[in-house]
mmCIF file of C-alpha atoms in Angstrom:
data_model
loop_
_atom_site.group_PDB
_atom_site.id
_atom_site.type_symbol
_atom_site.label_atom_id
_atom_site.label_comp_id
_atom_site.label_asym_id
_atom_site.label_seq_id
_atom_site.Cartn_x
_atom_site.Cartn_y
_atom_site.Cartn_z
ATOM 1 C CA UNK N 1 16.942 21.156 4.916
ATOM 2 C CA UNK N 2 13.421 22.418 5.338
ATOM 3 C CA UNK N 3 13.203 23.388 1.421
ATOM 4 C CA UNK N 4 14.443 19.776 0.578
ATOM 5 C CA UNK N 5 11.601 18.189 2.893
ATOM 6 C CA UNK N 6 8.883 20.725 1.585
ATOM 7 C CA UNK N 7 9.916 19.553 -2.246
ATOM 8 C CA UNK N 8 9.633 15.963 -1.103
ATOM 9 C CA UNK N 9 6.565 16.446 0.284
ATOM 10 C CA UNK N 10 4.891 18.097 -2.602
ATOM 11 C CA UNK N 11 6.567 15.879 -5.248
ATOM 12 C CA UNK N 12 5.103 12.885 -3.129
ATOM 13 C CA UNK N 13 1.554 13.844 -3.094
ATOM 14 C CA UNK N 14 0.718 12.135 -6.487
ATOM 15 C CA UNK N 15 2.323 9.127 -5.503
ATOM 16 C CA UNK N 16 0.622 8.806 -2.543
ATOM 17 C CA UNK N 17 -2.706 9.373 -4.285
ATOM 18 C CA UNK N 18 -1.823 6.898 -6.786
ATOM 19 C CA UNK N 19 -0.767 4.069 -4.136
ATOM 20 C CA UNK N 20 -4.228 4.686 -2.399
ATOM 21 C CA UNK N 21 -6.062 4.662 -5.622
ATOM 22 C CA UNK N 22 -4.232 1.313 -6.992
ATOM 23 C CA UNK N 23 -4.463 -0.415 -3.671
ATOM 24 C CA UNK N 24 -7.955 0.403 -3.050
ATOM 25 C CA UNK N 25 -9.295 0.063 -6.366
ATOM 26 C CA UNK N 26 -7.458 -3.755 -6.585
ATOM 27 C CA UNK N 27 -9.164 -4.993 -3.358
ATOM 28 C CA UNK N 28 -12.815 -3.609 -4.846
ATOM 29 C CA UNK N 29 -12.232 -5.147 -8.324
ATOM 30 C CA UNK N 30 -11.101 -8.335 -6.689
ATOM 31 C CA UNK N 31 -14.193 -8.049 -4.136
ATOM 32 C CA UNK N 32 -16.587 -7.612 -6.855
ATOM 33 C CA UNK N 33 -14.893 -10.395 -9.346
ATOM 34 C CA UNK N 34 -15.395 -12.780 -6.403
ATOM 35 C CA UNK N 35 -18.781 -12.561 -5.843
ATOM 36 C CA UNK N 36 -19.136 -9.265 -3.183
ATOM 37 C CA UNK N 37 -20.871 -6.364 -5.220
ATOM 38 C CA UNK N 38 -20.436 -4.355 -1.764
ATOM 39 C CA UNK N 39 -17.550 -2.070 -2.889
ATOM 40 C CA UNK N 40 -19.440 -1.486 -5.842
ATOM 41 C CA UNK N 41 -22.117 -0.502 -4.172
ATOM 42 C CA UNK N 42 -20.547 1.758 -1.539
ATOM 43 C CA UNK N 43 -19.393 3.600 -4.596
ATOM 44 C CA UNK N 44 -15.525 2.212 -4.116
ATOM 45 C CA UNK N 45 -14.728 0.795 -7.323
ATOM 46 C CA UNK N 46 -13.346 3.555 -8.751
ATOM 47 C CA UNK N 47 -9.245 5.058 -8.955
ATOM 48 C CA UNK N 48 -10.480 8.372 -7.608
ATOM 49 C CA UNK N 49 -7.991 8.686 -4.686
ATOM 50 C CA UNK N 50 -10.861 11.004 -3.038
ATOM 51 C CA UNK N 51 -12.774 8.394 -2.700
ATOM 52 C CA UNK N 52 -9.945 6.208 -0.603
ATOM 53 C CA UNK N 53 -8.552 8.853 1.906
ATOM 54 C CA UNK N 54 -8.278 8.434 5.628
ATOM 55 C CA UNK N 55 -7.658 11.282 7.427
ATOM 56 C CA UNK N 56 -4.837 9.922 9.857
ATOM 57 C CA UNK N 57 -3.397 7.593 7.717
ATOM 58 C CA UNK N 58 -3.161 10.435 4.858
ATOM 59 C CA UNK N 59 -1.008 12.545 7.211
ATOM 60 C CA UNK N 60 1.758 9.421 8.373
ATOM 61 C CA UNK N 61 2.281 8.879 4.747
ATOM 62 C CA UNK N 62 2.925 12.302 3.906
ATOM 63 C CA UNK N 63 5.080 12.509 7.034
ATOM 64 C CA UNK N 64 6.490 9.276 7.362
ATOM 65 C CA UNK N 65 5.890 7.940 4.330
ATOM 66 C CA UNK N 66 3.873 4.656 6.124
ATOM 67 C CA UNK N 67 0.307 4.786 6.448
ATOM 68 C CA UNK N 68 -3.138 3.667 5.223
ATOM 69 C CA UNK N 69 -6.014 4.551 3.423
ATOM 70 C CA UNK N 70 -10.077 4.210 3.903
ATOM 71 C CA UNK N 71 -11.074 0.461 4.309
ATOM 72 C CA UNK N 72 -12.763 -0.893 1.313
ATOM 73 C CA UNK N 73 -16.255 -2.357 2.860
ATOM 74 C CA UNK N 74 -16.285 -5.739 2.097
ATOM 75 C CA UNK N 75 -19.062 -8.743 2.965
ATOM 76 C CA UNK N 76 -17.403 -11.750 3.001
ATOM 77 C CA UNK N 77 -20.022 -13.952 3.574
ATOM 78 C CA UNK N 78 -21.107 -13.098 -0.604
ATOM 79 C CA UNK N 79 -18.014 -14.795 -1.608
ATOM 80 C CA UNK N 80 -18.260 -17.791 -3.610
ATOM 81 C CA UNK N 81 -15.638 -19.187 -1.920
ATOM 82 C CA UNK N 82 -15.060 -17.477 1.096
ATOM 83 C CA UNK N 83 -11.318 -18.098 1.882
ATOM 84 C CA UNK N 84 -9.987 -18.081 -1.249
ATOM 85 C CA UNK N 85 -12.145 -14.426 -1.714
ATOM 86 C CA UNK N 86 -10.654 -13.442 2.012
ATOM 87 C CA UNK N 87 -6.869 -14.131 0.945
ATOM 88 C CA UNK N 88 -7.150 -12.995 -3.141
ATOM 89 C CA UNK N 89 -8.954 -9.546 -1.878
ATOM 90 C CA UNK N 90 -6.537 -9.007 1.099
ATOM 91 C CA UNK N 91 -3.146 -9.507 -1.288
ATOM 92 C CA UNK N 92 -4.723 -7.709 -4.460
ATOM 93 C CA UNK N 93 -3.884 -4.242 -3.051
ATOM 94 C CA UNK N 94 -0.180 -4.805 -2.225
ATOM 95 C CA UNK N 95 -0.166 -6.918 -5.564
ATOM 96 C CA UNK N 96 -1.122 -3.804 -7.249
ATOM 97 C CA UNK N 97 1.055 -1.173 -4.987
ATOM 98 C CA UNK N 98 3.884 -3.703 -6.504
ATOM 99 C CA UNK N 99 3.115 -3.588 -9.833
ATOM 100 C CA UNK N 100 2.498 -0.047 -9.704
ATOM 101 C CA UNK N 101 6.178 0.639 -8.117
ATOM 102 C CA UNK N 102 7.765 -1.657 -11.150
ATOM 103 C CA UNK N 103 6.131 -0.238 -14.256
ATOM 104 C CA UNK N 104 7.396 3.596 -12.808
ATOM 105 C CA UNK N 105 10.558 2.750 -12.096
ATOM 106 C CA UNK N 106 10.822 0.979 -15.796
ATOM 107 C CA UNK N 107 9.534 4.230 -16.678
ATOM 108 C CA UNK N 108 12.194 6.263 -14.856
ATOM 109 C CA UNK N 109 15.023 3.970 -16.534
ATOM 110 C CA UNK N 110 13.338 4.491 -19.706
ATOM 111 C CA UNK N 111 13.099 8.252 -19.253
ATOM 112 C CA UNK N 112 17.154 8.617 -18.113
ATOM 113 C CA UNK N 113 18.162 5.975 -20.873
ATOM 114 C CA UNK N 114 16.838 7.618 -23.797
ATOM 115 C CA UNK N 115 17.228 11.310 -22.247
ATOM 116 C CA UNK N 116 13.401 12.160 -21.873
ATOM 117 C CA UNK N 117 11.937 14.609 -19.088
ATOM 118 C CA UNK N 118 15.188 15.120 -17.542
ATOM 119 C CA UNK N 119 14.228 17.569 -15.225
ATOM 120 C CA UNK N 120 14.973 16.518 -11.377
ATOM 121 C CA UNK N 121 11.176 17.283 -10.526
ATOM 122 C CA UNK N 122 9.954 14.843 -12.835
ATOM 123 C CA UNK N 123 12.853 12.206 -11.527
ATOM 124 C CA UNK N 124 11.562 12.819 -8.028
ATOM 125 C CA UNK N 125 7.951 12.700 -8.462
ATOM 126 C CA UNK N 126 8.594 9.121 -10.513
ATOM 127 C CA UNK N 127 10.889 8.404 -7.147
ATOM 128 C CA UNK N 128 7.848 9.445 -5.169
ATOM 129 C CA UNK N 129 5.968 7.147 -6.662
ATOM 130 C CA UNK N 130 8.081 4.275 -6.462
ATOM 131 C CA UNK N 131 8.335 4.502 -2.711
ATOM 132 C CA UNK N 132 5.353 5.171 -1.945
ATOM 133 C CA UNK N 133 3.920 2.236 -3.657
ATOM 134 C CA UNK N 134 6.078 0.046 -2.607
ATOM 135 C CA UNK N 135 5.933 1.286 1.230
ATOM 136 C CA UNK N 136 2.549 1.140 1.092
ATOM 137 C CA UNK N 137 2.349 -2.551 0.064
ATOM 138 C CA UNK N 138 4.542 -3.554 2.756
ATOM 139 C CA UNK N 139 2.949 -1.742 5.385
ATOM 140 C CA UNK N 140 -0.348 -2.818 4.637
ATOM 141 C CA UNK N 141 1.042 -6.763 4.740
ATOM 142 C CA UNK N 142 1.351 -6.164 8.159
ATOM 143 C CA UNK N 143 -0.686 -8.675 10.380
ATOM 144 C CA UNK N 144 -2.293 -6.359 12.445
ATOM 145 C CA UNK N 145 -6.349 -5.908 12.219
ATOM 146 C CA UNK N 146 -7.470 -4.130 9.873
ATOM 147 C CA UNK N 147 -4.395 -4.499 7.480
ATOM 148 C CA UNK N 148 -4.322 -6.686 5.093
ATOM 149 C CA UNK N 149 -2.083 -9.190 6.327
ATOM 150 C CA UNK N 150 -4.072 -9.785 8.834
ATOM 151 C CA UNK N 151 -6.980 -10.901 6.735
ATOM 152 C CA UNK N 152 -4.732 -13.143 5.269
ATOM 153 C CA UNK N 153 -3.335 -14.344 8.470
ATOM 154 C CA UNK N 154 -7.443 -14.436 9.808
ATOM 155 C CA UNK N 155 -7.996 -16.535 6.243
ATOM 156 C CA UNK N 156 -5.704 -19.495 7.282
ATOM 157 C CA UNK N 157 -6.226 -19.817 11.334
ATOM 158 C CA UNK N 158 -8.941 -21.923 13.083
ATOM 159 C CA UNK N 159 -11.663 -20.452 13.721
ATOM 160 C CA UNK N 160 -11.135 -19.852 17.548
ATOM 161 C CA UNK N 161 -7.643 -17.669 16.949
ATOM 162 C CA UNK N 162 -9.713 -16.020 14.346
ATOM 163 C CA UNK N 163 -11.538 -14.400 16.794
ATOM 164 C CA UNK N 164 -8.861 -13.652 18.908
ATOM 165 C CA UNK N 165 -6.981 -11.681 16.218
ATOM 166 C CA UNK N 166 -10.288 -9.928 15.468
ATOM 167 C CA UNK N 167 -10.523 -8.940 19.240
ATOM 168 C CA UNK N 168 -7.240 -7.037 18.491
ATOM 169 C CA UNK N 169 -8.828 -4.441 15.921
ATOM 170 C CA UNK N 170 -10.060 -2.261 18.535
ATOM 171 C CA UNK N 171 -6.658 -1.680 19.736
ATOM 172 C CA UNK N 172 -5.140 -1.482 15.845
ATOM 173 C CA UNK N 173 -5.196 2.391 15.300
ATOM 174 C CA UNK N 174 -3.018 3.324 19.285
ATOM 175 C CA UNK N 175 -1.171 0.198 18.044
ATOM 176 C CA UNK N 176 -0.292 1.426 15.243
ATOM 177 C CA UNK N 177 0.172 5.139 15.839
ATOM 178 C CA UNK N 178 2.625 3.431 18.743
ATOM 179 C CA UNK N 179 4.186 1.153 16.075
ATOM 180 C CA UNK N 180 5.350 4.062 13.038
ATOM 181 C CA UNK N 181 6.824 6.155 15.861
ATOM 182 C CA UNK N 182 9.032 3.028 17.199
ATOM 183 C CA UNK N 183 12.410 2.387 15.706
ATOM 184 C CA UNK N 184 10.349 -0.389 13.627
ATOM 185 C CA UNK N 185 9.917 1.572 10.946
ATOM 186 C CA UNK N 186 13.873 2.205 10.932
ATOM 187 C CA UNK N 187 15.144 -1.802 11.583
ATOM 188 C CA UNK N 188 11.700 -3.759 9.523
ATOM 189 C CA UNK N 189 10.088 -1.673 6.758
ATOM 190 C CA UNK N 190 12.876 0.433 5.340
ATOM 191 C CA UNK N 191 14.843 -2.680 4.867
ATOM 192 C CA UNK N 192 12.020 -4.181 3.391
ATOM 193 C CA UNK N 193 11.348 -1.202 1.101
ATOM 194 C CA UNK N 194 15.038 -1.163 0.203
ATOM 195 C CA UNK N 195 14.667 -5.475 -0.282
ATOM 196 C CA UNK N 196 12.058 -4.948 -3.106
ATOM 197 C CA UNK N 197 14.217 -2.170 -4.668
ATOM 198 C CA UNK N 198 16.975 -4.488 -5.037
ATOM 199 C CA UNK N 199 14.790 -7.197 -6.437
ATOM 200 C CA UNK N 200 13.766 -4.650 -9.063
ATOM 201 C CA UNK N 201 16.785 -3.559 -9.373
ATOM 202 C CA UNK N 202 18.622 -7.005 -10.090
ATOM 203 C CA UNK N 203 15.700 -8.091 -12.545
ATOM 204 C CA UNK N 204 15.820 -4.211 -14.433
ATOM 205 C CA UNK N 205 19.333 -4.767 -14.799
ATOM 206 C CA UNK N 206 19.803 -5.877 -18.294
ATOM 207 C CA UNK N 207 18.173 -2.315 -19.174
ATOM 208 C CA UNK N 208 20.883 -0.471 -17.150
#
């Protein structure tokens, strides 16, 4: 059992790199596109995964497979439009954690259809990297500060509940530390992982 979770592990580290990179790269590009050069500047618009890691949230995803990576600094107040920048920035990273998990598991039906890198490492490293994506987009739509469903969430109240939500962001990491070691994780976001797997699934299906 221990040899199975070590191989997991190891054949999930490059999708968990990946899902930090796309995520964190999509919210910069989208930052900078809408009129906030500050991820830019902070040297964050890059798909170096290096340049995205958080500590704690590097160690839940390796362990739980749920987690979070380094805040992209953003200034909202450059936006041309400033909720339409707030909502577009906040959804770009699950967007791309999405797209990410889609085009690898085309790839992994592509590989078994036509017989190509058979091997199970390669099959579980492409697995890796479907789940991890995809786990990582649906954590992060959580609306809990500073995820980024709750900049969405932030984007769309008055301003008065806006600040109330923001009061809750000094509370976010115990919060959250309390929330991935909660049946939660068991009952909400594996069913929600295994929801977008059948959606892929059911639209992949004509190439099965």
């Amino acid at each position: 059992m221990f040899h199975w979770d070590f191989i997991t592990l190891v054949a999930g580290i490059p999708g968990l790199l990946l899902a930090m990179a796309v995520h964190e790269y999509a919210h910069a590009l989208v930052a900078v596109k809408m009129g906030d050069r500050t991820p830019q500047l902070a040297g964050r618009l890059t798909l170096n995964p290096f340049s995205h890691l958080d500590p704690i949230g590097t160690i839940l995803l390796l362990t739980v497979q749920f987690g979070w990576a380094k805040p992209v600094p953003i200034q909202s107040g450059n936006f041309r439009h400033w909720r339409q920048g707030e909502i577009s920035v906040a959804l770009a990273g699950p967007a791309a954690n999405l797209f990410t998990a889609f085009l690898f598991l085309v790839a992994e039906i592509f590989f078994i259809t036509y017989d190509l890198f058979t091997t199970t490492q390669v099959h579980r490293v492409l697995q890796m990297i479907v789940l991890y994506n995809i786990n990582f987009a649906v954590f992060n739509l959580i609306p809990l500060p500073p995820l980024d469903g709750s900049r969405v969430v932030t984007a769309i109240l008055p301003l008065r509940w806006q600040y109330r939500l923001a009061a809750w962001e000094r509370y976010s990491f115990i919060i959250l530390i309390i929330f991935l070691a909660t049946p939660v994780v068991t009952y909400v976001l594996l069913p929600l992982q295994q929801l977008v797997l059948t959606a892929y699934m059911f639209i992949l299906s004509p190439l099965l």
